[in-house]
């Protein structure tokens, strides 16, 4: 399993509708892209200036599925039409798991 995590920082001109369209577009990829098994999206609560505006976590059943997602038309369309026009920065991480620490 591969988990793909992304953080997007929006341009000041990005609207609430832009942010929601991206969140909805990410969620809509579930069922369209083979091997994509889950999607989680959260928007920043706006408590501090300078934070990223949106974080997402996509889970894939294999590395090949993650690699295929990058070229998938649904992903390419979302990036070109919704994401690229309204972001100023992005950051991504792929992992095979998290180390959990609790008290």
Short mmCIF file of C-alpha atoms in Angstrom, two decimals:
data_model
loop_
_atom_site.label_atom_id
_atom_site.label_comp_id
_atom_site.label_asym_id
_atom_site.label_seq_id
_atom_site.Cartn_x
_atom_site.Cartn_y
_atom_site.Cartn_z
CA UNK A 1 0.00 0.00 0.00
CA UNK A 2 1.18 3.51 -0.85
CA UNK A 3 -0.18 6.63 0.83
CA UNK A 4 0.17 9.88 -1.12
CA UNK A 5 -0.11 13.02 0.97
CA UNK A 6 -0.28 16.50 -0.51
CA UNK A 7 -0.49 20.01 0.87
CA UNK A 8 -1.61 22.92 -1.29
CA UNK A 9 -1.07 26.59 -0.52
CA UNK A 10 -3.55 28.84 -2.26
CA UNK A 11 -3.08 32.18 -3.97
CA UNK A 12 -4.83 35.08 -2.23
CA UNK A 13 -7.28 35.14 -5.14
CA UNK A 14 -8.49 31.58 -4.46
CA UNK A 15 -12.11 31.52 -3.37
CA UNK A 16 -14.01 29.19 -1.07
CA UNK A 17 -15.59 27.77 -4.23
CA UNK A 18 -12.12 27.06 -5.68
CA UNK A 19 -11.10 25.24 -2.51
CA UNK A 20 -14.30 23.22 -2.42
CA UNK A 21 -14.00 22.31 -6.11
CA UNK A 22 -10.54 20.88 -5.44
CA UNK A 23 -11.74 18.92 -2.40
CA UNK A 24 -14.71 17.60 -4.39
CA UNK A 25 -12.48 16.76 -7.36
CA UNK A 26 -10.10 14.76 -5.20
CA UNK A 27 -12.98 12.82 -3.65
CA UNK A 28 -14.48 12.17 -7.08
CA UNK A 29 -11.37 10.32 -8.23
CA UNK A 30 -12.32 7.44 -5.94
CA UNK A 31 -13.94 4.89 -8.23
CA UNK A 32 -12.41 6.46 -11.34
CA UNK A 33 -8.78 5.50 -10.80
CA UNK A 34 -7.87 1.82 -10.53
CA UNK A 35 -6.10 1.01 -7.29
CA UNK A 36 -7.15 4.20 -5.47
CA UNK A 37 -8.70 2.80 -2.30
CA UNK A 38 -9.43 5.85 -0.15
CA UNK A 39 -9.44 9.64 -0.20
CA UNK A 40 -9.34 12.02 2.78
CA UNK A 41 -9.36 15.80 2.36
CA UNK A 42 -9.20 18.55 4.98
CA UNK A 43 -9.17 22.32 4.65
CA UNK A 44 -7.22 24.57 6.99
CA UNK A 45 -9.28 26.05 9.83
CA UNK A 46 -7.76 29.48 9.23
CA UNK A 47 -6.29 29.86 12.71
CA UNK A 48 -2.86 31.04 11.52
CA UNK A 49 -1.69 32.97 8.48
CA UNK A 50 0.80 31.22 6.26
CA UNK A 51 -0.57 27.69 6.61
CA UNK A 52 -1.27 25.49 3.64
CA UNK A 53 -4.93 25.70 2.68
CA UNK A 54 -5.71 22.07 2.00
CA UNK A 55 -4.24 18.67 2.80
CA UNK A 56 -5.19 15.38 1.22
CA UNK A 57 -4.35 11.74 1.70
CA UNK A 58 -4.85 9.23 -1.10
CA UNK A 59 -4.29 5.52 -0.50
CA UNK A 60 -3.34 3.17 -3.32
CA UNK A 61 -3.16 -0.60 -3.30
CA UNK A 62 0.27 -0.60 -4.97
CA UNK A 63 3.12 1.55 -6.18
CA UNK A 64 2.00 0.89 -9.76
CA UNK A 65 -1.48 2.22 -8.96
CA UNK A 66 0.06 5.39 -7.51
CA UNK A 67 2.28 5.82 -10.57
CA UNK A 68 -0.70 5.34 -12.91
CA UNK A 69 -2.72 7.96 -11.00
CA UNK A 70 -0.25 10.66 -12.04
CA UNK A 71 -1.06 10.19 -15.72
CA UNK A 72 -4.76 9.41 -15.30
CA UNK A 73 -7.04 11.81 -17.22
CA UNK A 74 -9.18 12.55 -14.13
CA UNK A 75 -6.09 13.61 -12.19
CA UNK A 76 -4.64 15.58 -15.09
CA UNK A 77 -7.93 17.44 -15.60
CA UNK A 78 -8.25 18.30 -11.89
CA UNK A 79 -4.70 19.67 -11.81
CA UNK A 80 -5.03 21.68 -15.02
CA UNK A 81 -8.52 23.09 -14.46
CA UNK A 82 -8.82 23.46 -10.69
CA UNK A 83 -5.50 23.19 -8.85
CA UNK A 84 -2.85 24.88 -11.01
CA UNK A 85 -4.76 28.15 -11.49
CA UNK A 86 -5.15 28.83 -7.74
CA UNK A 87 -2.05 27.54 -5.93
CA UNK A 88 1.27 29.16 -5.15
CA UNK A 89 2.96 26.15 -3.52
CA UNK A 90 2.54 22.41 -3.18
CA UNK A 91 4.29 19.66 -1.29
CA UNK A 92 3.92 15.89 -1.52
CA UNK A 93 5.03 12.79 0.32
CA UNK A 94 4.59 9.10 -0.44
CA UNK A 95 4.84 6.58 2.36
CA UNK A 96 4.21 2.94 3.08
CA UNK A 97 3.11 3.62 6.65
CA UNK A 98 3.14 5.79 9.72
CA UNK A 99 4.91 5.22 13.01
CA UNK A 100 2.34 5.87 15.74
CA UNK A 101 3.29 7.09 19.18
CA UNK A 102 0.73 7.62 21.91
CA UNK A 103 0.66 8.28 25.61
#
